[in-house]
PDB file of N, CA and C in Angstrom:
ATOM      1  N   MET A   4       0.684  -1.220   0.025  1.00  0.00           N
ATOM      2  CA  MET A   4      -0.080   0.027   0.069  1.00  0.00           C
ATOM      3  C   MET A   4       0.891   1.473  -0.032  1.00  0.00           C
ATOM      4  N   ASP A   5       2.213   1.117   0.327  1.00  0.00           N
ATOM      5  CA  ASP A   5       3.027   2.472   0.592  1.00  0.00           C
ATOM      6  C   ASP A   5       3.240   2.903  -0.922  1.00  0.00           C
ATOM      7  N   GLU A   6       3.206   2.017  -1.787  1.00  0.00           N
ATOM      8  CA  GLU A   6       3.764   2.280  -3.267  1.00  0.00           C
ATOM      9  C   GLU A   6       2.219   3.220  -3.782  1.00  0.00           C
ATOM     10  N   LEU A   7       1.306   2.778  -3.373  1.00  0.00           N
ATOM     11  CA  LEU A   7      -0.061   3.206  -3.912  1.00  0.00           C
ATOM     12  C   LEU A   7      -0.055   4.724  -3.074  1.00  0.00           C
ATOM     13  N   LEU A   8       0.152   4.745  -1.839  1.00  0.00           N
ATOM     14  CA  LEU A   8       0.110   5.955  -1.323  1.00  0.00           C
ATOM     15  C   LEU A   8       1.127   7.031  -2.049  1.00  0.00           C
ATOM     16  N   ASP A   9       2.277   6.512  -2.090  1.00  0.00           N
ATOM     17  CA  ASP A   9       3.497   7.395  -2.741  1.00  0.00           C
ATOM     18  C   ASP A   9       2.830   8.006  -4.061  1.00  0.00           C
ATOM     19  N   ASP A  10       2.368   6.912  -4.859  1.00  0.00           N
ATOM     20  CA  ASP A  10       1.836   7.412  -6.239  1.00  0.00           C
ATOM     21  C   ASP A  10       0.846   8.563  -6.151  1.00  0.00           C
ATOM     22  N   LEU A  11      -0.224   8.343  -5.331  1.00  0.00           N
ATOM     23  CA  LEU A  11      -1.220   9.006  -5.252  1.00  0.00           C
ATOM     24  C   LEU A  11      -0.631  10.437  -4.881  1.00  0.00           C
ATOM     25  N   LEU A  12       0.290  10.741  -3.907  1.00  0.00           N
ATOM     26  CA  LEU A  12       0.610  11.741  -3.447  1.00  0.00           C
ATOM     27  C   LEU A  12       1.519  12.592  -4.508  1.00  0.00           C
ATOM     28  N   LYS A  13       2.389  11.754  -5.250  1.00  0.00           N
ATOM     29  CA  LYS A  13       3.214  12.221  -6.278  1.00  0.00           C
ATOM     30  C   LYS A  13       1.962  12.963  -7.468  1.00  0.00           C
ATOM     31  N   LYS A  14       0.859  12.258  -7.570  1.00  0.00           N
ATOM     32  CA  LYS A  14      -0.081  12.823  -8.628  1.00  0.00           C
ATOM     33  C   LYS A  14      -0.709  14.078  -7.929  1.00  0.00           C
ATOM     34  N   ILE A  15      -0.952  14.180  -6.780  1.00  0.00           N
ATOM     35  CA  ILE A  15      -1.405  15.360  -6.144  1.00  0.00           C
ATOM     36  C   ILE A  15      -0.541  16.511  -6.251  1.00  0.00           C
ATOM     37  N   LYS A  16       0.806  16.195  -5.841  1.00  0.00           N
ATOM     38  CA  LYS A  16       1.853  17.402  -5.851  1.00  0.00           C
ATOM     39  C   LYS A  16       2.208  17.929  -7.241  1.00  0.00           C
ATOM     40  N   SER A  17       2.150  16.708  -8.258  1.00  0.00           N
ATOM     41  CA  SER A  17       2.465  17.180  -9.738  1.00  0.00           C
ATOM     42  C   SER A  17       1.224  18.076 -10.312  1.00  0.00           C
ATOM     43  N   GLY A  18      -0.020  17.829  -9.680  1.00  0.00           N
ATOM     44  CA  GLY A  18      -1.062  18.801 -10.437  1.00  0.00           C
ATOM     45  C   GLY A  18      -2.027  17.728 -11.147  1.00  0.00           C
ATOM     46  N   THR A  19      -1.769  16.415 -11.279  1.00  0.00           N
ATOM     47  CA  THR A  19      -2.441  15.471 -11.959  1.00  0.00           C
ATOM     48  C   THR A  19      -3.890  15.753 -11.353  1.00  0.00           C
ATOM     49  N   TYR A  20      -3.992  15.728  -9.977  1.00  0.00           N
ATOM     50  CA  TYR A  20      -5.061  15.781  -8.978  1.00  0.00           C
ATOM     51  C   TYR A  20      -4.770  17.061  -8.343  1.00  0.00           C
ATOM     52  N   PRO A  21      -5.369  18.199  -8.730  1.00  0.00           N
ATOM     53  CA  PRO A  21      -4.976  19.390  -8.268  1.00  0.00           C
ATOM     54  C   PRO A  21      -5.881  19.843  -7.182  1.00  0.00           C
ATOM     55  N   PRO A  22      -5.651  20.764  -6.168  1.00  0.00           N
ATOM     56  CA  PRO A  22      -6.428  20.931  -5.113  1.00  0.00           C
ATOM     57  C   PRO A  22      -7.917  21.108  -5.639  1.00  0.00           C
ATOM     58  N   GLY A  23      -8.978  20.712  -4.928  1.00  0.00           N
ATOM     59  CA  GLY A  23     -10.416  21.014  -5.412  1.00  0.00           C
ATOM     60  C   GLY A  23     -10.865  19.769  -6.186  1.00  0.00           C
ATOM     61  N   SER A  24     -10.032  19.194  -6.856  1.00  0.00           N
ATOM     62  CA  SER A  24     -10.448  18.197  -7.914  1.00  0.00           C
ATOM     63  C   SER A  24     -10.764  16.701  -7.157  1.00  0.00           C
ATOM     64  N   GLN A  25     -11.914  16.079  -8.082  1.00  0.00           N
ATOM     65  CA  GLN A  25     -12.344  14.967  -7.251  1.00  0.00           C
ATOM     66  C   GLN A  25     -11.298  13.974  -8.003  1.00  0.00           C
ATOM     67  N   LEU A  26     -11.073  12.879  -6.879  1.00  0.00           N
ATOM     68  CA  LEU A  26     -10.413  11.677  -7.506  1.00  0.00           C
ATOM     69  C   LEU A  26     -11.589  10.849  -8.163  1.00  0.00           C
ATOM     70  N   PRO A  27     -10.754   9.856  -9.068  1.00  0.00           N
ATOM     71  CA  PRO A  27     -11.725   8.800  -9.676  1.00  0.00           C
ATOM     72  C   PRO A  27     -12.329   7.926  -8.502  1.00  0.00           C
ATOM     73  N   SER A  28     -13.260   7.096  -9.036  1.00  0.00           N
ATOM     74  CA  SER A  28     -13.897   6.302  -8.033  1.00  0.00           C
ATOM     75  C   SER A  28     -13.160   5.212  -7.412  1.00  0.00           C
ATOM     76  N   GLY A  29     -13.482   4.524  -6.436  1.00  0.00           N
ATOM     77  CA  GLY A  29     -12.579   3.349  -5.856  1.00  0.00           C
ATOM     78  C   GLY A  29     -12.443   2.412  -6.918  1.00  0.00           C
ATOM     79  N   ARG A  30     -13.518   2.289  -7.526  1.00  0.00           N
ATOM     80  CA  ARG A  30     -13.458   1.036  -8.501  1.00  0.00           C
ATOM     81  C   ARG A  30     -12.427   1.244  -9.720  1.00  0.00           C
ATOM     82  N   GLU A  31     -12.525   2.672 -10.149  1.00  0.00           N
ATOM     83  CA  GLU A  31     -11.628   2.910 -11.185  1.00  0.00           C
ATOM     84  C   GLU A  31     -10.255   3.023 -10.634  1.00  0.00           C
ATOM     85  N   LEU A  32      -9.923   3.402  -9.491  1.00  0.00           N
ATOM     86  CA  LEU A  32      -8.459   3.120  -8.971  1.00  0.00           C
ATOM     87  C   LEU A  32      -8.116   1.882  -8.686  1.00  0.00           C
ATOM     88  N   ALA A  33      -8.936   1.269  -8.404  1.00  0.00           N
ATOM     89  CA  ALA A  33      -8.572  -0.254  -8.043  1.00  0.00           C
ATOM     90  C   ALA A  33      -8.286  -0.916  -9.591  1.00  0.00           C
ATOM     91  N   ASP A  34      -8.781  -0.681 -10.518  1.00  0.00           N
ATOM     92  CA  ASP A  34      -8.608  -0.964 -11.770  1.00  0.00           C
ATOM     93  C   ASP A  34      -7.270  -0.471 -12.441  1.00  0.00           C
ATOM     94  N   VAL A  35      -6.981   0.908 -11.996  1.00  0.00           N
ATOM     95  CA  VAL A  35      -5.666   1.431 -12.476  1.00  0.00           C
ATOM     96  C   VAL A  35      -4.451   0.839 -11.836  1.00  0.00           C
ATOM     97  N   TYR A  36      -4.723   0.624 -10.290  1.00  0.00           N
ATOM     98  CA  TYR A  36      -3.529   0.141  -9.559  1.00  0.00           C
ATOM     99  C   TYR A  36      -3.333  -1.315  -9.375  1.00  0.00           C
ATOM    100  N   ASP A  37      -4.560  -2.046 -10.069  1.00  0.00           N
ATOM    101  CA  ASP A  37      -4.577  -3.495  -9.891  1.00  0.00           C
ATOM    102  C   ASP A  37      -4.575  -4.022  -8.543  1.00  0.00           C
ATOM    103  N   VAL A  38      -5.360  -3.423  -7.775  1.00  0.00           N
ATOM    104  CA  VAL A  38      -5.642  -3.819  -6.459  1.00  0.00           C
ATOM    105  C   VAL A  38      -7.047  -3.751  -5.801  1.00  0.00           C
ATOM    106  N   SER A  39      -7.157  -4.409  -4.858  1.00  0.00           N
ATOM    107  CA  SER A  39      -8.732  -4.538  -4.386  1.00  0.00           C
ATOM    108  C   SER A  39      -9.121  -2.885  -4.004  1.00  0.00           C
ATOM    109  N   GLN A  40     -10.446  -2.968  -3.956  1.00  0.00           N
ATOM    110  CA  GLN A  40     -11.046  -1.747  -3.735  1.00  0.00           C
ATOM    111  C   GLN A  40     -10.946  -1.324  -2.006  1.00  0.00           C
ATOM    112  N   SER A  41     -10.726  -2.594  -1.171  1.00  0.00           N
ATOM    113  CA  SER A  41     -10.394  -2.425   0.138  1.00  0.00           C
ATOM    114  C   SER A  41      -9.121  -1.797   0.511  1.00  0.00           C
ATOM    115  N   THR A  42      -8.216  -1.932  -0.548  1.00  0.00           N
ATOM    116  CA  THR A  42      -6.914  -1.430  -0.354  1.00  0.00           C
ATOM    117  C   THR A  42      -6.890   0.035  -0.843  1.00  0.00           C
ATOM    118  N   ILE A  43      -7.875   0.376  -1.744  1.00  0.00           N
ATOM    119  CA  ILE A  43      -7.977   1.688  -2.219  1.00  0.00           C
ATOM    120  C   ILE A  43      -8.670   2.418  -1.018  1.00  0.00           C
ATOM    121  N   SER A  44      -9.485   2.146  -0.482  1.00  0.00           N
ATOM    122  CA  SER A  44     -10.323   2.560   0.741  1.00  0.00           C
ATOM    123  C   SER A  44      -9.470   2.703   1.807  1.00  0.00           C
ATOM    124  N   ARG A  45      -8.199   1.900   2.342  1.00  0.00           N
ATOM    125  CA  ARG A  45      -7.310   2.119   3.461  1.00  0.00           C
ATOM    126  C   ARG A  45      -6.549   3.232   2.878  1.00  0.00           C
ATOM    127  N   ALA A  46      -6.173   3.198   1.643  1.00  0.00           N
ATOM    128  CA  ALA A  46      -5.121   4.370   1.079  1.00  0.00           C
ATOM    129  C   ALA A  46      -5.943   5.882   1.134  1.00  0.00           C
ATOM    130  N   VAL A  47      -7.079   5.613   0.881  1.00  0.00           N
ATOM    131  CA  VAL A  47      -8.058   7.061   0.853  1.00  0.00           C
ATOM    132  C   VAL A  47      -8.093   7.455   2.404  1.00  0.00           C
ATOM    133  N   ALA A  48      -8.401   6.506   3.346  1.00  0.00           N
ATOM    134  CA  ALA A  48      -8.525   6.664   4.635  1.00  0.00           C
ATOM    135  C   ALA A  48      -7.269   7.331   5.199  1.00  0.00           C
ATOM    136  N   THR A  49      -6.365   6.805   4.761  1.00  0.00           N
ATOM    137  CA  THR A  49      -4.815   7.294   5.265  1.00  0.00           C
ATOM    138  C   THR A  49      -4.878   8.914   4.804  1.00  0.00           C
ATOM    139  N   LEU A  50      -5.023   9.170   3.728  1.00  0.00           N
ATOM    140  CA  LEU A  50      -4.767  10.277   3.243  1.00  0.00           C
ATOM    141  C   LEU A  50      -5.696  11.360   3.735  1.00  0.00           C
ATOM    142  N   ARG A  51      -6.802  10.904   3.956  1.00  0.00           N
ATOM    143  CA  ARG A  51      -7.922  11.506   4.651  1.00  0.00           C
ATOM    144  C   ARG A  51      -7.401  12.178   6.113  1.00  0.00           C
ATOM    145  N   GLU A  52      -6.979  11.208   6.815  1.00  0.00           N
ATOM    146  CA  GLU A  52      -6.412  11.334   8.119  1.00  0.00           C
ATOM    147  C   GLU A  52      -5.334  12.498   8.384  1.00  0.00           C
ATOM    148  N   GLN A  53      -4.585  12.450   6.926  1.00  0.00           N
ATOM    149  CA  GLN A  53      -3.431  13.257   6.815  1.00  0.00           C
ATOM    150  C   GLN A  53      -3.777  14.755   6.593  1.00  0.00           C
ATOM    151  N   GLY A  54      -5.048  14.775   6.117  1.00  0.00           N
ATOM    152  CA  GLY A  54      -5.599  16.158   5.624  1.00  0.00           C
ATOM    153  C   GLY A  54      -5.457  16.308   4.175  1.00  0.00           C
ATOM    154  N   VAL A  55      -5.028  15.423   3.539  1.00  0.00           N
ATOM    155  CA  VAL A  55      -4.621  15.598   2.007  1.00  0.00           C
ATOM    156  C   VAL A  55      -6.020  15.464   1.154  1.00  0.00           C
ATOM    157  N   LEU A  56      -6.878  14.424   1.724  1.00  0.00           N
ATOM    158  CA  LEU A  56      -8.091  14.368   0.734  1.00  0.00           C
ATOM    159  C   LEU A  56      -9.455  14.750   1.895  1.00  0.00           C
ATOM    160  N   VAL A  57     -10.400  15.001   1.248  1.00  0.00           N
ATOM    161  CA  VAL A  57     -11.556  15.349   2.140  1.00  0.00           C
ATOM    162  C   VAL A  57     -12.744  14.637   1.372  1.00  0.00           C
ATOM    163  N   GLY A  58     -13.744  13.890   2.096  1.00  0.00           N
ATOM    164  CA  GLY A  58     -14.855  13.367   1.693  1.00  0.00           C
ATOM    165  C   GLY A  58     -15.883  14.198   1.687  1.00  0.00           C
ATOM    166  N   ARG A  59     -16.617  14.273   0.661  1.00  0.00           N
ATOM    167  CA  ARG A  59     -18.170  14.896   0.495  1.00  0.00           C
ATOM    168  C   ARG A  59     -19.220  13.864   0.120  1.00  0.00           C
ATOM    169  N   PRO A  60     -19.917  13.701   1.340  1.00  0.00           N
ATOM    170  CA  PRO A  60     -21.077  12.607   1.255  1.00  0.00           C
ATOM    171  C   PRO A  60     -21.863  13.178   0.019  1.00  0.00           C
ATOM    172  N   GLY A  61     -21.872  11.930  -0.605  1.00  0.00           N
ATOM    173  CA  GLY A  61     -22.738  11.658  -1.829  1.00  0.00           C
ATOM    174  C   GLY A  61     -22.283  12.543  -2.903  1.00  0.00           C
ATOM    175  N   ARG A  62     -20.907  12.767  -2.861  1.00  0.00           N
ATOM    176  CA  ARG A  62     -20.420  13.547  -4.137  1.00  0.00           C
ATOM    177  C   ARG A  62     -19.121  12.758  -4.385  1.00  0.00           C
ATOM    178  N   GLY A  63     -18.396  12.180  -3.328  1.00  0.00           N
ATOM    179  CA  GLY A  63     -17.031  11.631  -3.487  1.00  0.00           C
ATOM    180  C   GLY A  63     -16.019  11.948  -2.707  1.00  0.00           C
ATOM    181  N   VAL A  64     -14.557  11.695  -3.287  1.00  0.00           N
ATOM    182  CA  VAL A  64     -13.397  12.194  -2.455  1.00  0.00           C
ATOM    183  C   VAL A  64     -12.679  13.070  -3.328  1.00  0.00           C
ATOM    184  N   PHE A  65     -12.112  14.378  -2.527  1.00  0.00           N
ATOM    185  CA  PHE A  65     -11.627  15.424  -3.425  1.00  0.00           C
ATOM    186  C   PHE A  65     -10.211  15.797  -2.700  1.00  0.00           C
ATOM    187  N   VAL A  66      -9.420  16.440  -3.398  1.00  0.00           N
ATOM    188  CA  VAL A  66      -8.204  16.759  -2.952  1.00  0.00           C
ATOM    189  C   VAL A  66      -8.483  18.023  -2.274  1.00  0.00           C
ATOM    190  N   ALA A  67      -7.735  17.970  -0.916  1.00  0.00           N
ATOM    191  CA  ALA A  67      -8.068  19.465  -0.054  1.00  0.00           C
ATOM    192  C   ALA A  67      -7.436  20.411  -0.738  1.00  0.00           C
ATOM    193  N   GLU A  68      -8.460  21.675  -0.563  1.00  0.00           N
ATOM    194  CA  GLU A  68      -7.717  22.945  -1.195  1.00  0.00           C
ATOM    195  C   GLU A  68      -6.312  23.171  -0.686  1.00  0.00           C
ATOM    196  N   SER A  69      -6.154  23.118   0.560  1.00  0.00           N
ATOM    197  CA  SER A  69      -4.562  23.423   0.635  1.00  0.00           C
ATOM    198  C   SER A  69      -3.994  22.109   1.357  1.00  0.00           C
ATOM    199  N   THR A  70      -3.152  21.526   0.664  1.00  0.00           N
ATOM    200  CA  THR A  70      -2.397  20.247   1.045  1.00  0.00           C
ATOM    201  C   THR A  70      -1.001  20.492   1.355  1.00  0.00           C
ATOM    202  N   ARG A  71      -0.567  19.796   2.375  1.00  0.00           N
ATOM    203  CA  ARG A  71       0.897  19.933   2.742  1.00  0.00           C
ATOM    204  C   ARG A  71       1.273  18.603   3.053  1.00  0.00           C
ATOM    205  N   PRO A  72       1.255  17.466   2.304  1.00  0.00           N
ATOM    206  CA  PRO A  72       1.532  16.322   2.596  1.00  0.00           C
ATOM    207  C   PRO A  72       3.235  16.246   2.634  1.00  0.00           C
TER     208      PRO A  72
END
């Protein structure tokens, strides 16, 4: 899961997922990274705890407006 976290953080820092943007769905990310959706959920939960991502009920997961990972 560390590689997944590192790659997501790299994409956030590089602007692939800029602040305020919505992440692809868990299913889409699981397909891209060839991991289970539960692995994606754990990674997203970790990044949410770090304040990098925010969940918006009924809308999805978004990159926090000001991230300092």
